[in-house]
Amino acid sequence: MSKDKNKVYIFDTTMRDGEQSPGASMSIEEKIQIARVFDEMGVDIIEAGFPIASPGDFEAVKAISKILKNSIPAGLSRHSKKDIDACYEALKDAPRFRIHTFISTSALHMKHKLNKSPEQVYESIKEHVTYARKFTDDVEWSCEDGTRTDMDYMCKTVELAISSGARTINIPDTVGYTVPSEFTKIISTLKNKVPNIDKAILSVHCHNDLGLAVANSLAGVTAGARQVECTINGIGERAGNASLEEIVMAIKTRNDLMPYKTGINTTLLSKASKVVSNATFPVQFNKAIVGKNAFAHEAGIHQDGMLKNRNTYEIMTPESVGVKKTSLVMGKHSGRHAFKEKLNDLGYANVTDDVIQTVFGKFKILADKKKHVYDDDIAALVDDSLIKDKNVINLKSLKVFAGTGEPQRADMTLEVYGEIKKASENGDGPVDAIFKCIKKLYPHDVKLQLYQVHAVTEGTDAQATVSVRIEEKGKTTVGQAADTDTLVASANAYLNALNKMIIKRNKTAPEEYEQQKMKGI
Ligand code: KIV
Ligand code: ZN
């Protein structure tokens, strides 16, 4: 163990306590993949499982013990020789390994769970820690339900565990009951009252039932603990365990207040989170450090500040945890500054201020309708606006009557060469009715070759992109339009194709229209 008194050992229990979360069971292959990432990331001790619990757990611990290059594998055991034997068998292929053995020490657990007296538990500590030491000099002992254990009794048991050979003493807040001030006191008392405490490293293991697991763990470290037991994404029994990424980044970010160091390569935190969530369950969007939104800024004021100086709203960089870039999420709270920046990122650096102005207005309307405005949504709006500049036929309004029973009908107003024209047509379906209206308001003789609808983005509020291909005298044009309303997109896509066809007719369109007008079509 390190001579540096400020080194905090990271003991990861994602594959043991984390796996105890409902829905988090992992296959051996998944555990091996996770272990490789943890090993690379610099986790000091990896609790790979509870070997006696199942053949699958045993095999996983065995397999992981064989592949680790830097981390020390550990296995959990109750106070039972069979459990300890299973741990040894599973771990023995590793050059160094740890046996972690535990028993409850709170009056409540001793009486109701173990049906043992404090004296019997005391004897058991001596017997089982001594037994585990036969296999390795790296033995960890935990007093389960430590934070609800009588303090004098805890001091006695810790002293005994150390004199029996334990080199790490872990104090679990098994039910997530303690608070930082109380936990500080518990760790300080152990440091001050247990005579042989300097022969062991004190460890903390906090559950998150009151949402205090990370705060309690950090309080424990500040009071003298030098190992933290934690899990990636904070997964674990019930509300979970203290989250590894939060502890490591809190120590790194607030090193002015917590002058400790861990051996974690923080740029791998995001990768570790992904590999664990792929094997277990998704991470909540607003999860600290590794949530999808942890480095996303939507509010206009924040985005503006971020673009001027990242420190305004960012206390650590996304790169420091392995996230490529801060994302300015475009939503209804986004401002013009961020929007312009987004257009630059999307390759629209040269669009005029007028276009930006128009598209920004449309984007705000879209953002009001949609929860997520994706980059593709914005690109579709810009494309639409750029083409519209050259249009001679524009949709002014559209009402569609669809559904069962009645024939489908469209009421449409178009601006055709500056003139407002209205039509109402029935059709064989709403799209047919729309296309008939267009034909009536701008008589033409093109053939529809293709009509296709795609969702640009996900969800029922996705923007639909409609593509239309038309043909006239051997010439074809393709029109596209996007809108959250598929029928509006259909009308615009058709008009877009038609406008392009008019341009293709080599500027004969105005005259042609004039002739048609003369004929009273
Ligand atoms: O929460 C707990 O008490 C545990 C022990 C087995 C260390 O997970
Ligand atoms: Zn636990």
Short mmCIF file of C-alpha atoms and ligand atoms in Angstrom, two decimals:
data_model
loop_
_atom_site.label_atom_id
_atom_site.label_comp_id
_atom_site.label_asym_id
_atom_site.label_seq_id
_atom_site.Cartn_x
_atom_site.Cartn_y
_atom_site.Cartn_z
CA MET A 1 0.00 0.00 0.00
CA SER A 2 1.07 3.55 -0.77
CA LYS A 3 3.23 5.59 1.57
CA ASP A 4 1.36 8.70 0.46
CA LYS A 5 -1.00 9.56 3.31
CA ASN A 6 -3.27 11.43 0.92
CA LYS A 7 -3.84 8.57 -1.49
CA VAL A 8 -7.45 7.37 -1.51
CA TYR A 9 -7.89 3.80 -2.75
CA ILE A 10 -10.81 3.17 -5.02
CA PHE A 11 -12.50 -0.15 -4.32
CA ASP A 12 -15.09 -0.80 -7.00
CA THR A 13 -17.99 -3.07 -6.17
CA THR A 14 -20.06 -2.60 -9.34
CA MET A 15 -19.88 -6.31 -10.07
CA ARG A 16 -20.79 -7.37 -6.53
CA ASP A 17 -22.94 -4.80 -4.69
CA GLY A 18 -23.87 -3.15 -8.00
CA GLU A 19 -25.05 -6.43 -9.38
CA GLN A 20 -27.39 -6.70 -6.39
CA SER A 21 -29.54 -3.95 -7.93
CA PRO A 22 -32.72 -5.37 -9.39
CA GLY A 23 -32.21 -5.76 -13.13
CA ALA A 24 -28.42 -5.45 -13.00
CA SER A 25 -27.27 -9.03 -13.33
CA MET A 26 -24.38 -9.30 -15.75
CA SER A 27 -23.07 -12.17 -17.83
CA ILE A 28 -19.49 -13.38 -17.43
CA GLU A 29 -18.58 -11.81 -20.77
CA GLU A 30 -20.01 -8.48 -19.67
CA LYS A 31 -18.13 -8.64 -16.37
CA ILE A 32 -14.87 -9.38 -18.15
CA GLN A 33 -15.41 -6.43 -20.47
CA ILE A 34 -16.17 -4.16 -17.50
CA ALA A 35 -13.17 -5.44 -15.55
CA ARG A 36 -10.83 -4.63 -18.45
CA VAL A 37 -12.04 -1.03 -18.50
CA PHE A 38 -11.73 -0.69 -14.70
CA ASP A 39 -8.23 -2.17 -14.83
CA GLU A 40 -7.19 0.32 -17.48
CA MET A 41 -8.89 3.18 -15.62
CA GLY A 42 -6.82 2.60 -12.47
CA VAL A 43 -9.36 1.10 -10.04
CA ASP A 44 -7.22 -0.17 -7.14
CA ILE A 45 -9.40 -3.08 -6.04
CA ILE A 46 -12.16 -4.71 -8.06
CA GLU A 47 -14.68 -6.70 -6.05
CA ALA A 48 -15.58 -9.07 -8.85
CA GLY A 49 -18.33 -11.01 -7.07
CA PHE A 50 -19.47 -13.22 -4.21
CA PRO A 51 -18.01 -16.58 -5.27
CA ILE A 52 -20.16 -18.81 -3.03
CA ALA A 53 -23.37 -17.14 -4.25
CA SER A 54 -23.61 -19.01 -7.57
CA PRO A 55 -21.49 -20.93 -10.06
CA GLY A 56 -21.80 -17.92 -12.40
CA ASP A 57 -20.40 -15.57 -9.75
CA PHE A 58 -17.59 -18.02 -9.01
CA GLU A 59 -16.65 -18.30 -12.69
CA ALA A 60 -16.76 -14.54 -13.18
CA VAL A 61 -14.40 -13.91 -10.25
CA LYS A 62 -12.10 -16.62 -11.54
CA ALA A 63 -12.06 -15.27 -15.08
CA ILE A 64 -11.47 -11.70 -13.92
CA SER A 65 -8.67 -12.77 -11.58
CA LYS A 66 -6.80 -14.13 -14.57
CA ILE A 67 -6.96 -11.04 -16.75
CA LEU A 68 -6.27 -8.09 -14.45
CA LYS A 69 -2.97 -6.34 -15.11
CA ASN A 70 -3.02 -3.62 -12.44
CA SER A 71 -6.08 -3.89 -10.23
CA ILE A 72 -6.32 -6.31 -7.31
CA PRO A 73 -9.31 -8.68 -7.55
CA ALA A 74 -11.42 -9.24 -4.44
CA GLY A 75 -14.19 -11.66 -3.54
CA LEU A 76 -16.82 -11.36 -0.83
CA SER A 77 -17.45 -13.96 1.86
CA ARG A 78 -19.65 -14.21 4.91
CA HIS A 79 -18.14 -15.46 8.13
CA SER A 80 -18.09 -19.03 6.87
CA LYS A 81 -15.12 -21.21 6.04
CA LYS A 82 -16.92 -22.51 2.95
CA ASP A 83 -17.39 -18.94 1.69
CA ILE A 84 -13.74 -18.13 2.33
CA ASP A 85 -12.61 -21.34 0.61
CA ALA A 86 -14.74 -20.44 -2.43
CA CYS A 87 -13.17 -16.97 -2.47
CA TYR A 88 -9.70 -18.43 -2.42
CA GLU A 89 -10.48 -20.93 -5.19
CA ALA A 90 -11.93 -18.18 -7.37
CA LEU A 91 -9.10 -15.69 -6.74
CA LYS A 92 -6.01 -17.86 -6.50
CA ASP A 93 -4.90 -17.39 -10.13
CA ALA A 94 -4.24 -13.70 -9.57
CA PRO A 95 -0.74 -12.71 -8.42
CA ARG A 96 -2.31 -10.67 -5.58
CA PHE A 97 -5.86 -10.88 -4.34
CA ARG A 98 -8.07 -9.80 -1.48
CA ILE A 99 -10.57 -11.75 0.61
CA HIS A 100 -13.32 -9.52 1.94
CA THR A 101 -15.22 -11.04 4.84
CA PHE A 102 -18.08 -9.47 6.76
CA ILE A 103 -20.54 -9.88 9.61
CA SER A 104 -23.23 -7.63 11.07
CA THR A 105 -22.40 -5.80 14.27
CA SER A 106 -25.53 -3.74 15.01
CA ALA A 107 -27.73 -4.95 17.86
CA LEU A 108 -30.64 -5.13 15.45
CA HIS A 109 -28.87 -7.34 12.92
CA MET A 110 -27.13 -9.53 15.50
CA LYS A 111 -30.41 -10.30 17.23
CA HIS A 112 -32.88 -10.54 14.37
CA LYS A 113 -30.79 -11.51 11.40
CA LEU A 114 -27.97 -13.58 12.84
CA ASN A 115 -29.58 -14.73 16.07
CA LYS A 116 -26.17 -14.37 17.69
CA SER A 117 -25.01 -12.58 20.81
CA PRO A 118 -22.36 -9.80 20.60
CA GLU A 119 -19.91 -12.26 22.21
CA GLN A 120 -20.56 -14.87 19.52
CA VAL A 121 -20.06 -12.29 16.76
CA TYR A 122 -16.85 -11.18 18.47
CA GLU A 123 -15.53 -14.75 18.51
CA SER A 124 -16.54 -15.25 14.90
CA ILE A 125 -14.43 -12.25 13.83
CA LYS A 126 -11.31 -13.76 15.35
CA GLU A 127 -11.98 -17.17 13.82
CA HIS A 128 -12.81 -16.06 10.28
CA VAL A 129 -10.33 -13.23 9.80
CA THR A 130 -7.60 -15.57 11.04
CA TYR A 131 -8.83 -18.26 8.65
CA ALA A 132 -8.89 -15.88 5.66
CA ARG A 133 -5.32 -14.78 6.48
CA LYS A 134 -4.14 -18.33 5.75
CA PHE A 135 -4.79 -17.66 2.05
CA THR A 136 -3.58 -14.08 1.69
CA ASP A 137 -2.20 -11.23 3.73
CA ASP A 138 -4.72 -8.92 2.04
CA VAL A 139 -7.83 -9.45 4.16
CA GLU A 140 -10.60 -6.87 4.48
CA TRP A 141 -13.15 -7.05 7.26
CA SER A 142 -16.52 -5.25 7.23
CA CYS A 143 -18.92 -4.64 10.09
CA GLU A 144 -22.25 -4.76 8.29
CA ASP A 145 -24.77 -2.14 9.45
CA GLY A 146 -21.79 -0.32 10.94
CA THR A 147 -23.47 3.07 11.18
CA ARG A 148 -26.18 1.61 13.46
CA THR A 149 -23.65 -0.22 15.63
CA ASP A 150 -22.89 0.78 19.20
CA MET A 151 -19.66 2.78 18.99
CA ASP A 152 -17.83 1.06 21.87
CA TYR A 153 -18.68 -2.35 20.48
CA MET A 154 -17.53 -1.26 17.02
CA CYS A 155 -14.18 -0.08 18.41
CA LYS A 156 -13.69 -3.48 20.11
CA THR A 157 -14.56 -5.48 16.98
CA VAL A 158 -12.36 -3.32 14.74
CA GLU A 159 -9.44 -3.74 17.13
CA LEU A 160 -9.97 -7.50 17.11
CA ALA A 161 -10.26 -7.72 13.33
CA ILE A 162 -6.95 -5.86 12.97
CA SER A 163 -5.20 -8.00 15.57
CA SER A 164 -6.54 -11.09 13.78
CA GLY A 165 -4.89 -9.95 10.55
CA ALA A 166 -7.29 -7.67 8.64
CA ARG A 167 -5.40 -4.93 6.77
CA THR A 168 -8.48 -3.03 5.62
CA ILE A 169 -11.39 -2.20 7.90
CA ASN A 170 -14.54 -1.24 6.10
CA ILE A 171 -17.37 0.67 7.76
CA PRO A 172 -20.57 0.19 5.79
CA ASP A 173 -23.58 2.44 5.99
CA THR A 174 -25.54 -0.58 4.87
CA VAL A 175 -28.97 1.03 4.89
CA GLY A 176 -27.94 4.54 3.84
CA TYR A 177 -28.99 5.95 7.22
CA THR A 178 -26.12 8.13 8.32
CA VAL A 179 -25.47 11.82 7.54
CA PRO A 180 -22.08 13.48 6.93
CA SER A 181 -21.67 14.96 10.43
CA GLU A 182 -22.45 11.66 12.13
CA PHE A 183 -20.25 9.64 9.78
CA THR A 184 -17.35 12.05 10.37
CA LYS A 185 -17.72 11.35 14.08
CA ILE A 186 -17.77 7.57 13.60
CA ILE A 187 -14.58 7.57 11.50
CA SER A 188 -12.83 10.05 13.83
CA THR A 189 -13.75 7.97 16.88
CA LEU A 190 -12.29 4.83 15.29
CA LYS A 191 -9.13 6.76 14.41
CA ASN A 192 -8.81 8.08 17.95
CA LYS A 193 -9.94 5.16 20.05
CA VAL A 194 -8.83 1.94 18.34
CA PRO A 195 -5.25 1.40 19.55
CA ASN A 196 -3.99 -0.55 16.51
CA ILE A 197 -5.88 1.48 13.88
CA ASP A 198 -2.60 2.56 12.22
CA LYS A 199 -2.08 -1.07 11.14
CA ALA A 200 -5.06 -0.91 8.79
CA ILE A 201 -6.60 1.27 6.16
CA LEU A 202 -10.04 2.55 7.06
CA SER A 203 -12.61 2.19 4.32
CA VAL A 204 -16.11 3.56 3.81
CA HIS A 205 -18.99 1.88 2.02
CA CYS A 206 -22.10 4.05 1.78
CA HIS A 207 -25.54 3.31 0.39
CA ASN A 208 -27.71 5.99 -1.11
CA ASP A 209 -31.12 5.56 0.51
CA LEU A 210 -31.21 9.24 1.54
CA GLY A 211 -29.21 10.42 -1.45
CA LEU A 212 -26.19 11.01 0.82
CA ALA A 213 -23.86 8.19 -0.23
CA VAL A 214 -21.29 10.42 -1.93
CA ALA A 215 -21.47 13.16 0.72
CA ASN A 216 -21.06 10.56 3.50
CA SER A 217 -18.14 8.89 1.71
CA LEU A 218 -16.35 12.22 1.30
CA ALA A 219 -17.01 13.04 4.96
CA GLY A 220 -15.43 9.68 5.81
CA VAL A 221 -12.36 10.49 3.72
CA THR A 222 -12.01 13.92 5.30
CA ALA A 223 -12.14 12.25 8.72
CA GLY A 224 -9.35 9.83 7.82
CA ALA A 225 -10.71 6.97 5.69
CA ARG A 226 -8.39 6.14 2.80
CA GLN A 227 -10.45 3.64 0.85
CA VAL A 228 -13.83 4.32 -0.71
CA GLU A 229 -16.12 1.53 -1.86
CA CYS A 230 -18.27 2.63 -4.72
CA THR A 231 -19.84 1.66 -8.02
CA ILE A 232 -19.94 3.09 -11.51
CA ASN A 233 -23.22 4.92 -12.19
CA GLY A 234 -23.94 4.50 -8.46
CA ILE A 235 -25.72 1.21 -9.06
CA GLY A 236 -26.29 -1.06 -6.10
CA GLU A 237 -28.76 -2.55 -3.66
CA ARG A 238 -32.01 -0.44 -3.46
CA ALA A 239 -31.12 3.23 -4.13
CA GLY A 240 -27.56 2.21 -4.97
CA ASN A 241 -24.04 2.78 -3.68
CA ALA A 242 -21.86 5.85 -3.70
CA SER A 243 -21.03 6.66 -7.28
CA LEU A 244 -17.37 6.18 -8.21
CA GLU A 245 -17.34 8.92 -10.83
CA GLU A 246 -18.86 11.46 -8.45
CA ILE A 247 -16.39 10.72 -5.67
CA VAL A 248 -13.38 10.82 -7.95
CA MET A 249 -14.46 14.03 -9.70
CA ALA A 250 -15.43 15.73 -6.42
CA ILE A 251 -11.93 15.04 -5.07
CA LYS A 252 -10.34 16.21 -8.30
CA THR A 253 -12.49 19.32 -8.75
CA ARG A 254 -12.43 20.46 -5.12
CA ASN A 255 -8.85 19.49 -4.40
CA ASP A 256 -8.53 22.86 -2.63
CA LEU A 257 -10.81 21.51 0.10
CA MET A 258 -10.04 17.79 -0.24
CA PRO A 259 -6.30 17.53 -0.93
CA TYR A 260 -6.38 13.80 -1.74
CA LYS A 261 -5.59 11.87 -4.83
CA THR A 262 -6.91 8.76 -6.49
CA GLY A 263 -5.25 6.70 -9.18
CA ILE A 264 -8.21 6.99 -11.54
CA ASN A 265 -7.70 8.10 -15.11
CA THR A 266 -10.81 10.24 -15.19
CA THR A 267 -10.91 10.44 -18.97
CA LEU A 268 -12.14 6.84 -18.93
CA LEU A 269 -15.12 7.54 -16.67
CA SER A 270 -17.54 8.03 -19.51
CA LYS A 271 -16.40 4.79 -21.17
CA ALA A 272 -16.75 2.91 -17.85
CA SER A 273 -20.24 4.32 -17.40
CA LYS A 274 -21.27 3.21 -20.88
CA VAL A 275 -19.92 -0.28 -20.54
CA VAL A 276 -21.75 -0.70 -17.21
CA SER A 277 -25.01 0.80 -18.42
CA ASN A 278 -24.94 -1.38 -21.53
CA ALA A 279 -24.75 -4.42 -19.29
CA THR A 280 -27.28 -3.19 -16.71
CA PHE A 281 -29.67 -0.30 -17.21
CA PRO A 282 -29.61 3.23 -18.67
CA VAL A 283 -28.22 6.17 -16.75
CA GLN A 284 -30.66 8.95 -15.84
CA PHE A 285 -30.19 11.97 -18.12
CA ASN A 286 -29.31 14.36 -15.29
CA LYS A 287 -26.89 11.99 -13.50
CA ALA A 288 -23.82 13.90 -12.32
CA ILE A 289 -20.65 13.40 -14.38
CA VAL A 290 -21.92 10.70 -16.76
CA GLY A 291 -25.55 11.63 -17.51
CA LYS A 292 -26.42 12.65 -21.07
CA ASN A 293 -27.17 16.19 -19.83
CA ALA A 294 -24.19 16.54 -17.46
CA PHE A 295 -22.37 18.80 -19.94
CA ALA A 296 -25.33 20.06 -21.95
CA HIS A 297 -26.49 23.65 -21.71
CA GLU A 298 -29.88 24.71 -22.98
CA ALA A 299 -30.74 28.00 -21.32
CA GLY A 300 -29.93 30.96 -23.56
CA ILE A 301 -28.16 32.88 -20.81
CA HIS A 302 -26.01 29.86 -19.96
CA GLN A 303 -25.19 29.17 -23.59
CA ASP A 304 -24.20 32.77 -24.12
CA GLY A 305 -21.98 32.66 -21.02
CA MET A 306 -20.42 29.36 -22.10
CA LEU A 307 -19.56 30.74 -25.52
CA LYS A 308 -17.86 33.73 -23.91
CA ASN A 309 -15.99 31.73 -21.25
CA ARG A 310 -16.54 28.06 -20.38
CA ASN A 311 -15.82 28.65 -16.70
CA THR A 312 -19.02 30.64 -16.37
CA TYR A 313 -21.12 27.48 -16.20
CA GLU A 314 -18.64 24.59 -16.25
CA ILE A 315 -16.76 23.46 -13.13
CA MET A 316 -14.93 20.67 -14.94
CA THR A 317 -14.39 20.05 -18.61
CA PRO A 318 -16.28 17.33 -20.45
CA GLU A 319 -12.94 16.18 -21.84
CA SER A 320 -11.73 15.48 -18.28
CA VAL A 321 -14.32 12.71 -17.95
CA GLY A 322 -13.99 11.45 -21.51
CA VAL A 323 -16.88 13.34 -23.08
CA LYS A 324 -15.84 14.86 -26.41
CA LYS A 325 -17.45 18.27 -26.21
CA THR A 326 -19.91 20.36 -24.32
CA SER A 327 -23.17 20.25 -26.20
CA LEU A 328 -25.29 23.29 -26.66
CA VAL A 329 -28.67 21.65 -26.75
CA MET A 330 -31.03 23.57 -28.94
CA GLY A 331 -34.34 24.04 -27.27
CA LYS A 332 -36.86 26.75 -26.60
CA HIS A 333 -34.54 28.40 -24.09
CA SER A 334 -31.65 28.74 -26.50
CA GLY A 335 -30.57 32.17 -27.62
CA ARG A 336 -29.48 33.61 -30.94
CA HIS A 337 -25.77 33.49 -30.07
CA ALA A 338 -25.83 29.72 -29.49
CA PHE A 339 -28.04 29.23 -32.53
CA LYS A 340 -25.54 30.99 -34.78
CA GLU A 341 -22.76 28.87 -33.27
CA LYS A 342 -24.78 25.74 -33.97
CA LEU A 343 -25.29 26.77 -37.61
CA ASN A 344 -21.52 27.22 -37.90
CA ASP A 345 -20.98 23.72 -36.46
CA LEU A 346 -23.48 22.31 -38.92
CA GLY A 347 -21.59 23.82 -41.85
CA TYR A 348 -23.81 26.85 -42.49
CA ALA A 349 -21.12 29.42 -41.78
CA ASN A 350 -21.97 31.55 -44.79
CA VAL A 351 -25.71 32.00 -44.46
CA THR A 352 -26.83 35.60 -44.38
CA ASP A 353 -28.14 37.35 -41.28
CA ASP A 354 -31.55 37.48 -42.95
CA VAL A 355 -31.67 33.72 -43.28
CA ILE A 356 -30.45 33.27 -39.70
CA GLN A 357 -33.16 35.64 -38.55
CA THR A 358 -35.89 33.73 -40.41
CA VAL A 359 -34.65 30.30 -39.42
CA PHE A 360 -34.22 31.33 -35.79
CA GLY A 361 -37.87 32.37 -35.68
CA LYS A 362 -38.95 29.04 -37.19
CA PHE A 363 -36.66 27.18 -34.84
CA LYS A 364 -38.32 28.84 -31.83
CA ILE A 365 -41.75 27.80 -33.09
CA LEU A 366 -40.50 24.26 -33.65
CA ALA A 367 -38.85 24.17 -30.22
CA ASP A 368 -42.19 25.08 -28.65
CA LYS A 369 -43.79 22.10 -30.37
CA LYS A 370 -41.01 19.55 -29.91
CA LYS A 371 -39.21 18.34 -26.79
CA HIS A 372 -35.90 17.74 -28.57
CA VAL A 373 -34.73 19.76 -31.54
CA TYR A 374 -31.98 17.75 -33.18
CA ASP A 375 -29.23 18.98 -35.47
CA ASP A 376 -31.05 17.40 -38.41
CA ASP A 377 -34.16 19.39 -37.56
CA ILE A 378 -32.18 22.61 -37.73
CA ALA A 379 -30.46 21.61 -40.98
CA ALA A 380 -33.86 20.84 -42.49
CA LEU A 381 -35.14 24.31 -41.50
CA VAL A 382 -32.13 26.06 -43.04
CA ASP A 383 -32.32 24.06 -46.26
CA ASP A 384 -35.97 24.86 -46.49
CA SER A 385 -35.35 28.59 -46.06
CA LEU A 386 -32.49 28.72 -48.54
CA ILE A 387 -34.62 27.20 -51.26
CA LYS A 388 -37.70 29.26 -50.43
CA ASP A 389 -35.92 32.45 -51.50
CA LYS A 390 -36.23 31.34 -55.13
CA ASN A 391 -39.74 29.97 -55.00
CA VAL A 392 -42.48 31.39 -57.20
CA ILE A 393 -45.24 29.26 -55.68
CA ASN A 394 -45.58 29.28 -51.91
CA LEU A 395 -47.96 27.63 -49.50
CA LYS A 396 -49.88 30.17 -47.46
CA SER A 397 -52.31 27.91 -45.61
CA LEU A 398 -53.56 24.38 -45.59
CA LYS A 399 -56.47 22.65 -43.86
CA VAL A 400 -56.98 18.96 -44.33
CA PHE A 401 -60.04 16.92 -43.42
CA ALA A 402 -59.01 13.30 -43.05
CA GLY A 403 -60.10 10.18 -41.21
CA THR A 404 -62.82 7.60 -41.75
CA GLY A 405 -66.18 8.16 -43.43
CA GLU A 406 -66.16 11.39 -45.43
CA PRO A 407 -63.97 11.73 -48.51
CA GLN A 408 -60.72 13.44 -47.58
CA ARG A 409 -60.60 17.11 -48.46
CA ALA A 410 -57.96 19.83 -48.57
CA ASP A 411 -58.54 23.58 -48.44
CA MET A 412 -55.47 25.39 -49.67
CA THR A 413 -54.23 28.91 -50.23
CA LEU A 414 -51.20 29.42 -52.45
CA GLU A 415 -49.29 32.46 -53.46
CA VAL A 416 -48.62 31.98 -57.17
CA TYR A 417 -46.33 34.62 -58.64
CA GLY A 418 -47.46 37.04 -56.00
CA GLU A 419 -51.15 36.34 -56.42
CA ILE A 420 -53.17 34.71 -53.62
CA LYS A 421 -55.31 31.82 -54.87
CA LYS A 422 -57.60 29.43 -53.00
CA ALA A 423 -58.92 25.95 -53.82
CA SER A 424 -60.76 23.11 -52.14
CA GLU A 425 -60.51 19.54 -53.47
CA ASN A 426 -61.58 16.04 -52.45
CA GLY A 427 -59.12 13.21 -52.94
CA ASP A 428 -58.43 9.59 -52.53
CA GLY A 429 -56.68 10.24 -49.24
CA PRO A 430 -55.42 13.55 -47.82
CA VAL A 431 -52.20 13.64 -49.89
CA ASP A 432 -54.14 13.15 -53.11
CA ALA A 433 -56.47 16.00 -52.09
CA ILE A 434 -53.47 18.26 -51.42
CA PHE A 435 -51.80 17.51 -54.73
CA LYS A 436 -55.11 18.10 -56.56
CA CYS A 437 -55.40 21.54 -54.95
CA ILE A 438 -51.90 22.43 -56.14
CA LYS A 439 -52.76 21.28 -59.64
CA LYS A 440 -55.88 23.37 -59.63
CA LEU A 441 -54.13 26.51 -58.43
CA TYR A 442 -51.14 26.07 -60.66
CA PRO A 443 -52.21 23.93 -63.60
CA HIS A 444 -49.38 21.74 -64.80
CA ASP A 445 -48.75 18.42 -66.37
CA VAL A 446 -45.99 16.75 -64.40
CA LYS A 447 -45.98 13.08 -63.44
CA LEU A 448 -45.46 12.12 -59.82
CA GLN A 449 -42.70 9.51 -59.81
CA LEU A 450 -42.02 9.16 -56.12
CA TYR A 451 -43.57 10.17 -52.82
CA GLN A 452 -41.71 9.17 -49.67
CA VAL A 453 -42.07 10.07 -46.00
CA HIS A 454 -39.24 9.63 -43.48
CA ALA A 455 -39.01 10.62 -39.85
CA VAL A 456 -35.93 12.84 -39.51
CA THR A 457 -35.80 12.33 -35.78
CA GLU A 458 -37.30 9.97 -33.22
CA GLY A 459 -40.63 10.00 -31.43
CA THR A 460 -44.18 10.84 -32.33
CA ASP A 461 -43.23 14.52 -32.37
CA ALA A 462 -40.51 13.88 -34.94
CA GLN A 463 -40.18 16.13 -37.95
CA ALA A 464 -41.23 14.31 -41.08
CA THR A 465 -39.21 14.82 -44.19
CA VAL A 466 -41.16 14.22 -47.37
CA SER A 467 -39.43 13.64 -50.67
CA VAL A 468 -41.25 14.03 -53.96
CA ARG A 469 -39.87 13.36 -57.46
CA ILE A 470 -41.71 14.72 -60.50
CA GLU A 471 -41.09 14.38 -64.21
CA GLU A 472 -41.97 16.65 -67.11
CA LYS A 473 -40.87 16.07 -70.70
CA GLY A 474 -37.96 13.90 -69.60
CA LYS A 475 -36.79 16.37 -66.94
CA THR A 476 -37.03 15.38 -63.29
CA THR A 477 -36.75 17.34 -60.10
CA VAL A 478 -36.78 16.24 -56.50
CA GLY A 479 -38.41 18.30 -53.79
CA GLN A 480 -38.03 17.92 -50.06
CA ALA A 481 -39.62 19.52 -47.05
CA ALA A 482 -39.68 18.95 -43.33
CA ASP A 483 -42.39 19.69 -40.83
CA THR A 484 -43.84 18.12 -37.70
CA ASP A 485 -47.07 17.88 -39.75
CA THR A 486 -46.56 15.26 -42.45
CA LEU A 487 -49.29 16.76 -44.65
CA VAL A 488 -47.77 20.25 -44.56
CA ALA A 489 -44.40 18.67 -45.40
CA SER A 490 -46.07 16.81 -48.28
CA ALA A 491 -47.52 19.98 -49.75
CA ASN A 492 -44.24 21.84 -49.39
CA ALA A 493 -42.20 18.98 -50.85
CA TYR A 494 -44.43 18.89 -53.91
CA LEU A 495 -44.24 22.66 -54.28
CA ASN A 496 -40.50 22.52 -53.84
CA ALA A 497 -40.20 20.03 -56.71
CA LEU A 498 -42.53 22.15 -58.81
CA ASN A 499 -40.59 25.35 -58.12
CA LYS A 500 -37.39 23.62 -59.15
CA MET A 501 -39.11 22.40 -62.32
CA ILE A 502 -40.16 25.96 -63.09
CA ILE A 503 -36.55 27.08 -62.72
CA LYS A 504 -35.50 24.17 -64.93
CA ARG A 505 -37.87 25.31 -67.64
CA ASN A 506 -35.27 27.96 -68.17
CA LYS A 507 -37.15 30.95 -67.00
CA THR A 508 -40.09 30.37 -69.29
CA ALA A 509 -42.35 30.04 -66.29
CA PRO A 510 -43.52 33.65 -65.94
CA GLU A 511 -44.55 33.85 -69.57
CA GLU A 512 -46.13 30.44 -69.42
CA TYR A 513 -48.11 31.55 -66.40
CA GLU A 514 -49.16 34.72 -68.13
CA GLN A 515 -50.39 32.69 -71.10
CA GLN A 516 -52.31 30.38 -68.82
CA LYS A 517 -53.83 33.36 -67.10
CA MET A 518 -54.91 34.79 -70.44
CA LYS A 519 -56.55 31.50 -71.28
CA GLY A 520 -58.35 31.74 -67.95
CA ILE A 521 -57.01 28.45 -66.65
O1 KIV B 1 -23.71 -2.71 2.45
C1 KIV B 1 -23.04 -3.54 3.07
O2 KIV B 1 -23.04 -3.62 4.29
C2 KIV B 1 -22.23 -4.47 2.27
C3 KIV B 1 -21.24 -5.29 2.99
C4 KIV B 1 -21.28 -6.70 2.52
C5 KIV B 1 -19.89 -4.70 2.86
O3 KIV B 1 -22.34 -4.48 1.07
ZN ZN B 2 -23.29 -2.63 0.37
#
